[in-house]
PDB file of C-alpha atoms in Angstrom:
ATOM      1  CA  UNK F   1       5.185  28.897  19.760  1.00  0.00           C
ATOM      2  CA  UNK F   2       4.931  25.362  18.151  1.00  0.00           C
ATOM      3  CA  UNK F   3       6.955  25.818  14.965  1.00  0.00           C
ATOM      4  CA  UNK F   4       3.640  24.450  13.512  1.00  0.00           C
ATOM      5  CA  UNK F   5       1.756  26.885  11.370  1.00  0.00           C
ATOM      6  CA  UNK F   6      -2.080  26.610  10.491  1.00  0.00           C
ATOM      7  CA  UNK F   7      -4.117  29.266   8.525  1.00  0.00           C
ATOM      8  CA  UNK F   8      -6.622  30.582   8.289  1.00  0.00           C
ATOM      9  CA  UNK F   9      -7.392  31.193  11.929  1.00  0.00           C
ATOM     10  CA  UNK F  10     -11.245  31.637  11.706  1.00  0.00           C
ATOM     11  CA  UNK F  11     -13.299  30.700   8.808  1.00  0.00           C
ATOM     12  CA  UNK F  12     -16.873  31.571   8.607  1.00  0.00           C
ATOM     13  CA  UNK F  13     -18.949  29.272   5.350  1.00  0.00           C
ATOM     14  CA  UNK F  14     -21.941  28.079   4.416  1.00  0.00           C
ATOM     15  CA  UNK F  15     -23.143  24.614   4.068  1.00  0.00           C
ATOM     16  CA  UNK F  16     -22.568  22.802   0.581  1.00  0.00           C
ATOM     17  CA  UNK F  17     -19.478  24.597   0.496  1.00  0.00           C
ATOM     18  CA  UNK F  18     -15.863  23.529   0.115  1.00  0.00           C
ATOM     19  CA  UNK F  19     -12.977  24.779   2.377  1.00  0.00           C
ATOM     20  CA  UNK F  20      -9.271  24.491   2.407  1.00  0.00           C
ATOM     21  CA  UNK F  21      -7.287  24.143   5.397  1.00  0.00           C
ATOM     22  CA  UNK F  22      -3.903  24.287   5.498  1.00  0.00           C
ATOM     23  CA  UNK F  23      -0.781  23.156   7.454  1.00  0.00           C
ATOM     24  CA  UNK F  24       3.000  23.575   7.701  1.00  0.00           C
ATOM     25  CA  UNK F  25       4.949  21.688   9.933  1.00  0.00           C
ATOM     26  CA  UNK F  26       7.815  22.573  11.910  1.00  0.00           C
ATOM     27  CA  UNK F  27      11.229  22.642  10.064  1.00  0.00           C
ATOM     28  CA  UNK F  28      12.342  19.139   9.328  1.00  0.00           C
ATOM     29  CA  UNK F  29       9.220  17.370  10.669  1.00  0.00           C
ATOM     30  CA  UNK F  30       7.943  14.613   8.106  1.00  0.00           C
ATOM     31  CA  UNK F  31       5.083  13.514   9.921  1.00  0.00           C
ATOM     32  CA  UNK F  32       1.964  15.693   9.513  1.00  0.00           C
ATOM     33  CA  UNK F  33      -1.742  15.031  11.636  1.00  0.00           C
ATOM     34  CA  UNK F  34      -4.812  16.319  11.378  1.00  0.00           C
ATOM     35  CA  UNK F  35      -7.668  16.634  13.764  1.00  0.00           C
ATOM     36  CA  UNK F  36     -11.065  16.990  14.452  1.00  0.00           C
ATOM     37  CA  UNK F  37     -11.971  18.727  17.960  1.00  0.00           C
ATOM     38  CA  UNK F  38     -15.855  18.991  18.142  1.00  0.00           C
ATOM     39  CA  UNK F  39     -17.984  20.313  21.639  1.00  0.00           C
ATOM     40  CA  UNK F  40     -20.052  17.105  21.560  1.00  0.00           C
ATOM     41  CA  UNK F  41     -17.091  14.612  20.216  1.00  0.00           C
ATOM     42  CA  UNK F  42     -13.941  15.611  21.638  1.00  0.00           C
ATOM     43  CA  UNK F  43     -10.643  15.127  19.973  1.00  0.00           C
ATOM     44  CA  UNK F  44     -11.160  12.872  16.812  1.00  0.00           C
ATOM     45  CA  UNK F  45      -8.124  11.601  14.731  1.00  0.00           C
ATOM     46  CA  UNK F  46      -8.447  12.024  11.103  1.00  0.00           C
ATOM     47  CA  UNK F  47      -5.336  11.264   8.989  1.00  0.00           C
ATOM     48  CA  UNK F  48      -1.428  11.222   9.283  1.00  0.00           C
ATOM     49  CA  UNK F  49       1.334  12.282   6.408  1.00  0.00           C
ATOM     50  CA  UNK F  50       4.918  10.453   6.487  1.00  0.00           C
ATOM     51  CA  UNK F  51       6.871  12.388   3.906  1.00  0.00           C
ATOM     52  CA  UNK F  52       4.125  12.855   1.666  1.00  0.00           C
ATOM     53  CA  UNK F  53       2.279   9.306   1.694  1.00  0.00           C
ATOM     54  CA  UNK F  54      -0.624   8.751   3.577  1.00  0.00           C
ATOM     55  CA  UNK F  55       0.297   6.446   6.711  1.00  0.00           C
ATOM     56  CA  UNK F  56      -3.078   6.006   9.028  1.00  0.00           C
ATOM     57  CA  UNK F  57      -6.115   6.762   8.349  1.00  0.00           C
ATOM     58  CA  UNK F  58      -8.724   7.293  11.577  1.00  0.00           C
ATOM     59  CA  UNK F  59     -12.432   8.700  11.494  1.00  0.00           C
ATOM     60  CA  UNK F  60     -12.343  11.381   8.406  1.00  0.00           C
ATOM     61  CA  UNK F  61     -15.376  11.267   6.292  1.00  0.00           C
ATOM     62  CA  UNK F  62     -15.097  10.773   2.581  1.00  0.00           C
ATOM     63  CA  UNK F  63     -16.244  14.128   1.884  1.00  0.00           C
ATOM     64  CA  UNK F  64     -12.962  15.076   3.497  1.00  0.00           C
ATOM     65  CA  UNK F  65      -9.667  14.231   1.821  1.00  0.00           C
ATOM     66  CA  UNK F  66      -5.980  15.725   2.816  1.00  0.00           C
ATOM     67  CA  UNK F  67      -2.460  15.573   1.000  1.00  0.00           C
ATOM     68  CA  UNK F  68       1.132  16.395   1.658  1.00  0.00           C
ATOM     69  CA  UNK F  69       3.448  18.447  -0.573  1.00  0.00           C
ATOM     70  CA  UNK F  70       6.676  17.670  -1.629  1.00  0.00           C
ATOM     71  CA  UNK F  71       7.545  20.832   0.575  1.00  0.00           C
ATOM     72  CA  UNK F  72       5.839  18.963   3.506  1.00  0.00           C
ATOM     73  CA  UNK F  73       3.066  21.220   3.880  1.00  0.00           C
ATOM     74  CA  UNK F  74      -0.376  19.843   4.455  1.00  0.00           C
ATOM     75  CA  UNK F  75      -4.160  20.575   3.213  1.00  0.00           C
ATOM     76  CA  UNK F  76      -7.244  19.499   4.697  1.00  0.00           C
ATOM     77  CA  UNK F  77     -10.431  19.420   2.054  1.00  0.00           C
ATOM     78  CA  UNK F  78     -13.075  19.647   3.270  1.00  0.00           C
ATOM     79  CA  UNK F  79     -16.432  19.755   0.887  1.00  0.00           C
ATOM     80  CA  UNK F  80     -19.987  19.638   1.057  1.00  0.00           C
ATOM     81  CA  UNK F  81     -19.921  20.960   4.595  1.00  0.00           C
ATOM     82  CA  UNK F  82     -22.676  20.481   7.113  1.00  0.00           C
ATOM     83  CA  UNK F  83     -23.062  22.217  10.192  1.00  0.00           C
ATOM     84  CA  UNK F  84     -22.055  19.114  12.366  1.00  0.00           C
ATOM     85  CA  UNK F  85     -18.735  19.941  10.192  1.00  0.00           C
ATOM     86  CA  UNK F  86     -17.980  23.122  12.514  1.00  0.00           C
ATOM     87  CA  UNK F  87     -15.477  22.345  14.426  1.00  0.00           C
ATOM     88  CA  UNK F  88     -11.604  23.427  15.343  1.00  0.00           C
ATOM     89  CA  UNK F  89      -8.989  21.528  13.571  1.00  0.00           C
ATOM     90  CA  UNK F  90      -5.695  21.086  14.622  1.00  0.00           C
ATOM     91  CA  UNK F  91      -2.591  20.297  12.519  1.00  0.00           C
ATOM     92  CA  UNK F  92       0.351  18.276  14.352  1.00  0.00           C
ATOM     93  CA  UNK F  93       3.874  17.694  13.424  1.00  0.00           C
ATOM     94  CA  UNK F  94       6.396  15.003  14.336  1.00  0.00           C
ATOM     95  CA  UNK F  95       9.886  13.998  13.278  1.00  0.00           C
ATOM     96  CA  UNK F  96       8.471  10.281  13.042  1.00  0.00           C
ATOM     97  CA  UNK F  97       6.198   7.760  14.167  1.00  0.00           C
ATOM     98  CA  UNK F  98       5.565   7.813  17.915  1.00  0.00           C
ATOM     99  CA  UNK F  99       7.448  10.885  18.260  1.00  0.00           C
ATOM    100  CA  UNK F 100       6.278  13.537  20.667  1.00  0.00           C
ATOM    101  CA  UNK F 101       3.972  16.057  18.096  1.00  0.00           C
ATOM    102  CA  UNK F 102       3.738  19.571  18.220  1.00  0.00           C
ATOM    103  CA  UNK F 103       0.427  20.913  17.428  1.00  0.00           C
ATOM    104  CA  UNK F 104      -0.516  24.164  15.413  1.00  0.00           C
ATOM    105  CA  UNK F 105      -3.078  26.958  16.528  1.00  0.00           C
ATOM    106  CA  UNK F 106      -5.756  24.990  15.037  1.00  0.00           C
ATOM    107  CA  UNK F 107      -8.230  26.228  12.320  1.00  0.00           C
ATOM    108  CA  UNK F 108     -11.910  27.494  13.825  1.00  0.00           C
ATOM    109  CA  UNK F 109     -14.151  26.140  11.295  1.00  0.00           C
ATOM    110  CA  UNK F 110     -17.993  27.712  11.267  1.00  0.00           C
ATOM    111  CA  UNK F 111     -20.709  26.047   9.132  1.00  0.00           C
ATOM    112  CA  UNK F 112     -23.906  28.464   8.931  1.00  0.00           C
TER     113      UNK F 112
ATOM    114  CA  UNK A   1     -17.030   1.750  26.356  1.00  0.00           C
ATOM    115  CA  UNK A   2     -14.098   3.914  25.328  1.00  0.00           C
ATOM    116  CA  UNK A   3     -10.777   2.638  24.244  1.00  0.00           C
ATOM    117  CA  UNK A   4      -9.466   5.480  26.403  1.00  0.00           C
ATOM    118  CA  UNK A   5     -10.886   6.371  29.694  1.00  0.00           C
ATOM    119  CA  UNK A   6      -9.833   9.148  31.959  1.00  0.00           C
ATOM    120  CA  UNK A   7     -10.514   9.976  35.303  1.00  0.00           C
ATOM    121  CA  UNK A   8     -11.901  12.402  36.581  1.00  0.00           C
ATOM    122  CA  UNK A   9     -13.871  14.315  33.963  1.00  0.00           C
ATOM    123  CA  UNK A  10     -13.427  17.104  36.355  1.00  0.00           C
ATOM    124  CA  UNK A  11     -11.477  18.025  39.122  1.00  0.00           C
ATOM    125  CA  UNK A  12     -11.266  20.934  41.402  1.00  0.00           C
ATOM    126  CA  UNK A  13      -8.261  21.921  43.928  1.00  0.00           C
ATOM    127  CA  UNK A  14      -6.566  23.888  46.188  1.00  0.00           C
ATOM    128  CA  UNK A  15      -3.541  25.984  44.978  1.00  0.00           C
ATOM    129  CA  UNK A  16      -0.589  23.818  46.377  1.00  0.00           C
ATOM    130  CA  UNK A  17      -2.389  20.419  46.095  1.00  0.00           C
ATOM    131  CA  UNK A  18      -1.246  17.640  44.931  1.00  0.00           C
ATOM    132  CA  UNK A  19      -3.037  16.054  41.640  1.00  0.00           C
ATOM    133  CA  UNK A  20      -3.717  13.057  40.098  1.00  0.00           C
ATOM    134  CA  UNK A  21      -5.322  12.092  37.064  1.00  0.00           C
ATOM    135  CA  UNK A  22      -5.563   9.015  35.621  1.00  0.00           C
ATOM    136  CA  UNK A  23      -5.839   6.917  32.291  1.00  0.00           C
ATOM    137  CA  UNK A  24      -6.804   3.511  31.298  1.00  0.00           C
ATOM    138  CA  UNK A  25      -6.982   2.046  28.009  1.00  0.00           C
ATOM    139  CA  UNK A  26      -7.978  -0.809  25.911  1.00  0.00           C
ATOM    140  CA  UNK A  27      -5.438  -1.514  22.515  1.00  0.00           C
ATOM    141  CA  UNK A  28      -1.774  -2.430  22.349  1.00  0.00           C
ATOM    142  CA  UNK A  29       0.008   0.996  22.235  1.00  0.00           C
ATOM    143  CA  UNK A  30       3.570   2.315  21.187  1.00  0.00           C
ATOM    144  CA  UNK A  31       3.224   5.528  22.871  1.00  0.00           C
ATOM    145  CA  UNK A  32       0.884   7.487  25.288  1.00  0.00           C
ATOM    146  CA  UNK A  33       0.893  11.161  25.006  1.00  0.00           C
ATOM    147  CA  UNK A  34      -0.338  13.462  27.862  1.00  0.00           C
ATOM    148  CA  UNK A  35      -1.906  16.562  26.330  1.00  0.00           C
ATOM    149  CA  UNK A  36      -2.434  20.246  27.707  1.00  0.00           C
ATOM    150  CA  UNK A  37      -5.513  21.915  26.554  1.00  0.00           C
ATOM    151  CA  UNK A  38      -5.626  25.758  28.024  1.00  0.00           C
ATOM    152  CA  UNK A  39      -9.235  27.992  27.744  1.00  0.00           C
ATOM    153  CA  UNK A  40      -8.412  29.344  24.389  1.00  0.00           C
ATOM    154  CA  UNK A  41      -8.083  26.661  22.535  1.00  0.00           C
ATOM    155  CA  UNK A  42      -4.075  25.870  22.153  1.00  0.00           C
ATOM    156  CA  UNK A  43      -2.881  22.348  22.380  1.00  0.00           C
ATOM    157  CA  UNK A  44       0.839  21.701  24.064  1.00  0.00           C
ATOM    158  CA  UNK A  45       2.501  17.768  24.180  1.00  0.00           C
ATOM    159  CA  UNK A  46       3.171  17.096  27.705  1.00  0.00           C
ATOM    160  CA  UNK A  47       4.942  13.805  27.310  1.00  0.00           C
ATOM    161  CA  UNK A  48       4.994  10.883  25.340  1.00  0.00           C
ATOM    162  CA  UNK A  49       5.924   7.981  26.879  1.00  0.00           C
ATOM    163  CA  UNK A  50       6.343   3.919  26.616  1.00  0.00           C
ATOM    164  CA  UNK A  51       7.337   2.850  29.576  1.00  0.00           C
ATOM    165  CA  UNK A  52       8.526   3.811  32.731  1.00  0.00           C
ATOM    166  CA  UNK A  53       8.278   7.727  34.070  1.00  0.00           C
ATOM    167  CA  UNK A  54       9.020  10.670  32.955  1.00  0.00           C
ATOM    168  CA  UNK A  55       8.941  14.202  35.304  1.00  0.00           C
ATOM    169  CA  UNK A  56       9.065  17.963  33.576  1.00  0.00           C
ATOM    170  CA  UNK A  57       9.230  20.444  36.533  1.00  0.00           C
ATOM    171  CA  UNK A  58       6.149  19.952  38.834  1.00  0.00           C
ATOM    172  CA  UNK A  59       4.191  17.741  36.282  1.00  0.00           C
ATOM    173  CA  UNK A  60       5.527  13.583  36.532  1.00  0.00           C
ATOM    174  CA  UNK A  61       3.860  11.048  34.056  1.00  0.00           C
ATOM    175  CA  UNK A  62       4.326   7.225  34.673  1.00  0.00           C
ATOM    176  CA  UNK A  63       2.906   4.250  32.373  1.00  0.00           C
ATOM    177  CA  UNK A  64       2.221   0.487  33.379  1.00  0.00           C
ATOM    178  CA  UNK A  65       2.039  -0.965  29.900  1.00  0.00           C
ATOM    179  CA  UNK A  66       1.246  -4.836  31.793  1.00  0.00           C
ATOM    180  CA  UNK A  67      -1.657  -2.963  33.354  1.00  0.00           C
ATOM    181  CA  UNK A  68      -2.808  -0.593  30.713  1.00  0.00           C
ATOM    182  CA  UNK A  69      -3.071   2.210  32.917  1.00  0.00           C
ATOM    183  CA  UNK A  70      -1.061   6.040  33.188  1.00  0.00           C
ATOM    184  CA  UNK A  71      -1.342   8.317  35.551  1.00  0.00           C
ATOM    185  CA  UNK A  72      -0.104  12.404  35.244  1.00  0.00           C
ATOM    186  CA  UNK A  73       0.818  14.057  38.693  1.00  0.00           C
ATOM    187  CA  UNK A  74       0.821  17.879  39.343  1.00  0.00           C
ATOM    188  CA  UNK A  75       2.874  18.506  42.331  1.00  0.00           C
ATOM    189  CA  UNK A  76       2.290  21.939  44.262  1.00  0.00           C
ATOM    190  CA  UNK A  77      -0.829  23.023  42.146  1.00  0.00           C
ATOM    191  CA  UNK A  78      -0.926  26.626  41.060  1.00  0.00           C
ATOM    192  CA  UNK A  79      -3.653  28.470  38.973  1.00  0.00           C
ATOM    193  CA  UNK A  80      -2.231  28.516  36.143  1.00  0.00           C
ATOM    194  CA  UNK A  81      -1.813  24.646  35.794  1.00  0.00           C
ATOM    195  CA  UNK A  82      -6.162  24.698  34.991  1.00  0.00           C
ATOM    196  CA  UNK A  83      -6.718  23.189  32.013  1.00  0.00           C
ATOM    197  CA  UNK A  84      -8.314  20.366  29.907  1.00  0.00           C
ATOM    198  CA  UNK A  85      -5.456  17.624  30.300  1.00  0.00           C
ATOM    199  CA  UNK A  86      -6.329  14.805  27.401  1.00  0.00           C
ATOM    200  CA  UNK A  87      -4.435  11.252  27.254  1.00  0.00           C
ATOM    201  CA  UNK A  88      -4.348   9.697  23.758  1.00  0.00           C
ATOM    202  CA  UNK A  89      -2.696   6.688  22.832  1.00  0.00           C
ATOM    203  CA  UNK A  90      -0.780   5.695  19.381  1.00  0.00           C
ATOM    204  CA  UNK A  91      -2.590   2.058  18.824  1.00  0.00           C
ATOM    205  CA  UNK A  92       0.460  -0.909  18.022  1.00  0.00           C
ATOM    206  CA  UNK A  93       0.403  -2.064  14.134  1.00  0.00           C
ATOM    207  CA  UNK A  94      -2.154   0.906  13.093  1.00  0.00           C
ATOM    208  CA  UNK A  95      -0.471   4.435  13.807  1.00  0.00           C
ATOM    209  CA  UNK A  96      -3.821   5.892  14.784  1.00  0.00           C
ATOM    210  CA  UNK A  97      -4.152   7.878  17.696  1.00  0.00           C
ATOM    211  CA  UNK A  98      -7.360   7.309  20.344  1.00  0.00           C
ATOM    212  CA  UNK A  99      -8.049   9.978  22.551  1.00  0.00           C
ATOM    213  CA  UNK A 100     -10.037  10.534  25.994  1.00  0.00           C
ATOM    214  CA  UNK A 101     -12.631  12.783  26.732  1.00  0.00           C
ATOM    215  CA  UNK A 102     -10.352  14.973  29.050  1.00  0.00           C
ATOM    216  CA  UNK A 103     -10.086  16.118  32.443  1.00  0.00           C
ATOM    217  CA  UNK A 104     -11.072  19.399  33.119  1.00  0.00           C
ATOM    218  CA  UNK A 105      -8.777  21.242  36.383  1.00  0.00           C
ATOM    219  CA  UNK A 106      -9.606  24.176  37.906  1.00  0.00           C
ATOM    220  CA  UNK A 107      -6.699  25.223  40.469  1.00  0.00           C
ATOM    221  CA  UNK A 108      -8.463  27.528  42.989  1.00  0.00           C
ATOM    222  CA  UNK A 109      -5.898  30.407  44.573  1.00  0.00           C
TER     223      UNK A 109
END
């Protein structure tokens, strides 16, 4: 076990809809990533959280938008889903930059 | 071509081999994590390294940061070890993360 806390598990949608994933890190971790793992694309980077400001940005659509709570927990919104939007997303913790990250069960994401 | 390129894609052994797979990439880095992807889906952090070598049990990871290349050893390969193993690097001045496509082991008993 991680520390690193995703839910929900499985979610099953439709497309045009809007999802919310979310994220909490493991105790005293700052850093929060999320990302995109897709059969034809692989792992794909899509944002990073240092204490509740954005710090990188990598390939995340604009349809897709994240934040960071002042508790450090993360969400990943994701809206006006297609089906190339099914994918499992995983949520990552570190205590700081280039620190080793721990990475949550991931989120299985289903577009029908 | 990739920023990150790992070799093999796939990779098939003996229980008790010895295993190497490698990783080359592109961009200045401050780190380069070796991932552990097993069949159901869970990621694990191997190492993270910036220079040098670094050994956890029967699994040794060593960087050349003038040559842009990594390499992750298995000693004694066992069954369990199959799995997707996935280098990604933290790229200098941007914090993003670049990952390869993965090797896929199978350990045969």
């Amino acid at each position: 076990d991680s520390g690193v806390t995703q839910t929900p598990k499985h979610l099953i949608t439709a497309t045009g809809q809007r999802v919310t994933l979310r994220c909490s890190p493991r105790s005293g971790d700052l850093s929060v990533y999320w990302y995109q793992q897709s059969l034809d694309q692989g792992l794909q980077f899509l944002i990073q959280y240092y204490n509740g400001e954005e710090r990188a940005k990598g390939n995340i659509l604009e349809r897709f938008s994240a934040q960071q709570f002042p508790d450090l927990h993360s969400e990943l919104n994701l809206s006006s889903l297609e089906l190339g939007d099914s994918a499992l997303y995983f949520c990552a913790s570190s205590s700081g930059q280039s620190r080793e990250q721990y990475f949550g069960p991931g989120t299985r994401l289903t577009v029908t | 071509k990739n920023e990150v390129e790992q070799s093999p894609q796939n990779l098939t052994a003996q229980e008790g081999e010895f295993i190497t797979i490698n990783c080359s990439y592109s961009v200045g880095i401050s780190a380069l994590h070796w991932l552990q992807q097993h069949p159901g889906g869970g990621i694990v952090s191997l190492f993270m390294l910036s220079s040098g070598k670094k050994k956890h049990g029967r699994l040794i990871a060593t960087i050349n940061i003038q040559e842009k290349h990594s390499s992750l050893h298995i000693t004694a390969s066992h069954p369990r070890d199959s799995a997707v193993y996935i280098c990604a690097v933290s790229a200098s001045g941007t914090y993003k993360y670049i990952f390869g496509t993965g090797t896929r082991l199978k350990v045969l008993a």
